[in-house]
CSV table of C-alpha atoms in Angstrom, one decimal:
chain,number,residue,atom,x,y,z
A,989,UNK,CA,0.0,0.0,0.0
A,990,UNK,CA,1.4,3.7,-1.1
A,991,UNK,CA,1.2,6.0,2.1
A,992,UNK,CA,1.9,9.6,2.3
A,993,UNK,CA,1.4,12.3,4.2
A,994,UNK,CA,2.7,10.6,7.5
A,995,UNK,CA,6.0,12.4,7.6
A,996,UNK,CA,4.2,15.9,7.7
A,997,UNK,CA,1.8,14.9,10.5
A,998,UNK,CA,4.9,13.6,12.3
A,999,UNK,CA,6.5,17.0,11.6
A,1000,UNK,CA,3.7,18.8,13.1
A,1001,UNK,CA,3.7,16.9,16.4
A,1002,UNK,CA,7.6,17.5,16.7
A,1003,UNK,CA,6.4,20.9,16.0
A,1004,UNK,CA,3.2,20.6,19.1
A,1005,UNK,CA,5.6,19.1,21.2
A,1006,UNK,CA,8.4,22.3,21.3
A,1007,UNK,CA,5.6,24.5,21.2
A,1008,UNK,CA,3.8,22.6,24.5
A,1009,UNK,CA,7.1,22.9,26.5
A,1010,UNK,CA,7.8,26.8,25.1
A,1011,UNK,CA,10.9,26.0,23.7
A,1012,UNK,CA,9.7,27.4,19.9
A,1013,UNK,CA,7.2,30.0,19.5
A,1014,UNK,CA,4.4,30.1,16.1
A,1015,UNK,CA,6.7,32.1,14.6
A,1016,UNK,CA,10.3,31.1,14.7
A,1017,UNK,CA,13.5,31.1,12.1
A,1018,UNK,CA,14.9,27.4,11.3
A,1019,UNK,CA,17.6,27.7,13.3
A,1020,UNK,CA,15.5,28.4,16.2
A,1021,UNK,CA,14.0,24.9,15.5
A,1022,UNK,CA,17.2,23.7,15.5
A,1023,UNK,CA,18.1,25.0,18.4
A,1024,UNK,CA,14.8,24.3,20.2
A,1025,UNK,CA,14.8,20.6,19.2
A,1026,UNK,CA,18.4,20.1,20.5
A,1027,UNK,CA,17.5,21.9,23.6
A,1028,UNK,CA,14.5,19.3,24.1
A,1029,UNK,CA,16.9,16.5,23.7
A,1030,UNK,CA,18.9,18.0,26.3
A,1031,UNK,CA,16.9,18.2,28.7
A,1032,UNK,CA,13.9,15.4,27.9
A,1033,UNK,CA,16.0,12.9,25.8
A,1034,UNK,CA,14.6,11.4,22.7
A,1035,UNK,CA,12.7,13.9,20.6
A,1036,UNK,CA,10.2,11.7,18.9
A,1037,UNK,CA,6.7,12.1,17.1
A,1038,UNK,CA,4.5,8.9,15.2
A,1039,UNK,CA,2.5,9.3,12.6
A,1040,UNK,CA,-0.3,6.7,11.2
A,1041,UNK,CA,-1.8,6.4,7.8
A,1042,UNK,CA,-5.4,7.2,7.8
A,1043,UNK,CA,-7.5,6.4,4.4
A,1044,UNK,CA,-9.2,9.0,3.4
A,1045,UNK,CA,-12.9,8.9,4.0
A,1046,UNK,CA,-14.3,8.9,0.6
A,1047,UNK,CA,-11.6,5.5,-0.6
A,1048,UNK,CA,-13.6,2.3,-0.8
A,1049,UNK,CA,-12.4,-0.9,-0.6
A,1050,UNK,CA,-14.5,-4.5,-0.4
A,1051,UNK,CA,-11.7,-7.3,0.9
A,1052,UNK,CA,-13.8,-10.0,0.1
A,1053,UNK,CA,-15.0,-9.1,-3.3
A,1054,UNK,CA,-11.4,-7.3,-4.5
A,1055,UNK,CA,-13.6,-4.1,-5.7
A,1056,UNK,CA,-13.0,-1.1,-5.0
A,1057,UNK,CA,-9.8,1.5,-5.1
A,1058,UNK,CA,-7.3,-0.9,-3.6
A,1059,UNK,CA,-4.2,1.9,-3.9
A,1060,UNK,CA,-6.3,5.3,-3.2
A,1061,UNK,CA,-3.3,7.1,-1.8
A,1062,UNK,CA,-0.7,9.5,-2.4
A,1063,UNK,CA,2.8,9.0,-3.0
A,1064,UNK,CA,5.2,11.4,-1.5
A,1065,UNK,CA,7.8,11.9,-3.8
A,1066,UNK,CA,10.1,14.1,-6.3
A,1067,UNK,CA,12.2,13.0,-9.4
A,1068,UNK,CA,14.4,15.2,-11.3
A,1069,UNK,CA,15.9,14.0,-15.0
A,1070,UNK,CA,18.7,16.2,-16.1
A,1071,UNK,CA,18.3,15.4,-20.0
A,1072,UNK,CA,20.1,16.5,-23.2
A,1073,UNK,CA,18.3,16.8,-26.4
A,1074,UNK,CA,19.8,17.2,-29.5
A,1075,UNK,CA,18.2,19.6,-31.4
A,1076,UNK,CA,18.9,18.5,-34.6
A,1077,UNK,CA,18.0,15.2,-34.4
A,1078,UNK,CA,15.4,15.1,-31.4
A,1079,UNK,CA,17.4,12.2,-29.3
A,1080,UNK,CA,17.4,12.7,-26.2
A,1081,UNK,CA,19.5,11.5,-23.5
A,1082,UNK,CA,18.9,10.9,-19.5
A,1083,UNK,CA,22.1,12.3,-18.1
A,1084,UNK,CA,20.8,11.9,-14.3
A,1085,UNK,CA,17.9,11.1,-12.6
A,1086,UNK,CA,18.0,12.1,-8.5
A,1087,UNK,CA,15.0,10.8,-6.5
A,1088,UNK,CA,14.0,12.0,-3.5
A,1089,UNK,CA,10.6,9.5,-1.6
A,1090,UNK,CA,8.6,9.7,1.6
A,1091,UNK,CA,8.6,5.5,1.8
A,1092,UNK,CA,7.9,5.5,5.8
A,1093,UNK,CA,9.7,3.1,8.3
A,1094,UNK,CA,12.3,0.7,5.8
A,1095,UNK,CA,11.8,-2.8,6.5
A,1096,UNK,CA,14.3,-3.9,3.7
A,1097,UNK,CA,16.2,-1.6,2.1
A,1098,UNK,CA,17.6,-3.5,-0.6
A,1099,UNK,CA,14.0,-3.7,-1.7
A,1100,UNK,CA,12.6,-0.7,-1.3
A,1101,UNK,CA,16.2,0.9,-3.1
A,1102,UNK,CA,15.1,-1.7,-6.2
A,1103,UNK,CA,11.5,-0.4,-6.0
A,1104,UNK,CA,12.5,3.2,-6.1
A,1105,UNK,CA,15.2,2.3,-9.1
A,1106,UNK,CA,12.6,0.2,-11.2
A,1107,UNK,CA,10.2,3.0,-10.8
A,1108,UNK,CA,12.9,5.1,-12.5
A,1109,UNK,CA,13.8,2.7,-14.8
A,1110,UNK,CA,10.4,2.1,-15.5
A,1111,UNK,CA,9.5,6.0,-15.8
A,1112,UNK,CA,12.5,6.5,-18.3
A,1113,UNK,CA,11.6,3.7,-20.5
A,1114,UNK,CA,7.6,5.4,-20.7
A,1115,UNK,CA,9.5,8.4,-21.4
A,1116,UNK,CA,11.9,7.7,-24.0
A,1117,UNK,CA,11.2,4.5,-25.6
A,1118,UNK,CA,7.3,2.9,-24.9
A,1119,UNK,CA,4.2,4.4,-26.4
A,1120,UNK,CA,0.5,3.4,-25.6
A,1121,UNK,CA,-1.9,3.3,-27.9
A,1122,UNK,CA,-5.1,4.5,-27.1
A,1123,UNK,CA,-8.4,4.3,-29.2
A,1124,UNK,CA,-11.6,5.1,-28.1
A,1125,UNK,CA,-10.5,4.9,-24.4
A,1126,UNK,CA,-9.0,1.7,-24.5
A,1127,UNK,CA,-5.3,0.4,-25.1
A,1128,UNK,CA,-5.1,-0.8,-28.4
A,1129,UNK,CA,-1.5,-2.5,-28.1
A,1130,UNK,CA,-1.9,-4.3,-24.5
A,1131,UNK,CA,0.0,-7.6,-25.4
A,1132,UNK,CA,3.5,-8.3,-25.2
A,1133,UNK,CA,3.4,-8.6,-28.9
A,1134,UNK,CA,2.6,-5.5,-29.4
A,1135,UNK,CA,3.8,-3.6,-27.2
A,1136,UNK,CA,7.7,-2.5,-26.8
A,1137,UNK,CA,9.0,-2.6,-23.4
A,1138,UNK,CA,13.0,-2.2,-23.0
A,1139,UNK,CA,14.5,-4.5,-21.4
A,1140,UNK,CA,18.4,-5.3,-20.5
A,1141,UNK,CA,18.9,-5.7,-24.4
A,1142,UNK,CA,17.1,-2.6,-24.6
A,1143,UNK,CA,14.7,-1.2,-27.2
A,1144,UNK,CA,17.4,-1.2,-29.9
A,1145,UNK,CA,20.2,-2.4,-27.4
A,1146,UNK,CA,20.7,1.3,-26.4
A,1147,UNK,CA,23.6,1.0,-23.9
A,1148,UNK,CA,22.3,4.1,-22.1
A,1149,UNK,CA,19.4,2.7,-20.3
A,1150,UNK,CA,19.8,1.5,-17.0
């Protein structure tokens, strides 16, 4: 299940909790927040704030008959591509991709690393190289035959991606 929003609501406790003791006022620089929060941890120890994903109220979901909007949340997250594009030709090339996600508490982070780096891969291949067909609001090439997906030989072996 995609969560979001936790680390803000976790931000705004920290936040409740140095206002509660007086150690930051509403209006405060960030280095009064810095200073505030290693004041707390001087003096109380552990500065700490939990957050819980709560669906929203209008996401339905039926567990016994699979219907519904199974993955009705947000994802927290920013990509940048720095990209160079011929302008002669039109190529275009992925220079760097930097991605920044709100993925919660890690469990595994070998696996959530690969999901964040497929979803790259998988977001530069869409980019550059696949193309959906659509035709009176269906997908017209939705088979692997039809379809073109890179893969490690790549589109047109393109030693560039991935």
């Amino acid at each position: 299940m995609i969560v979001g929003k936790t680390s803000s609501v976790a931000a705004k406790g920290i936040k409740e909790t140095l206002t509660k003791t007086r150690l930051l006022s509403d209006d405060y620089t960030p280095e009064q927040f810095r200073a505030a929060c290693r004041e707390y941890i001087a003096a109380h120890g552990a500065l700490k704030s939990y957050a819980r994903y709560e669906a929203p109220g209008d996401v339905y979901w039926d567990d016994e008959k699979y219907r519904g909007e199974a993955y009705a949340a947000f994802a927290w997250a920013v990509y940048v591509a720095e990209v160079t594009v011929d302008l002669t030709t039109y190529a275009v090339t992925v220079d760097d991709v930097v991605a920044l996600q709100e993925v919660g508490k890690v469990l595994h982070p070998v696996l959530a690393e690969g999901q964040i780096t497929g979803g790259v891969a998988q977001a530069i291949g869409f980019a550059l190289y696949e193309k959906v067909v659509w035709q009176n609001g269906r997908m017209i090439n939705n088979q692997m035959t039809n379809y073109i997906m890179p893969t490690s030989d790549g589109p047109a072996a393109d030693p560039r991606i991935f």
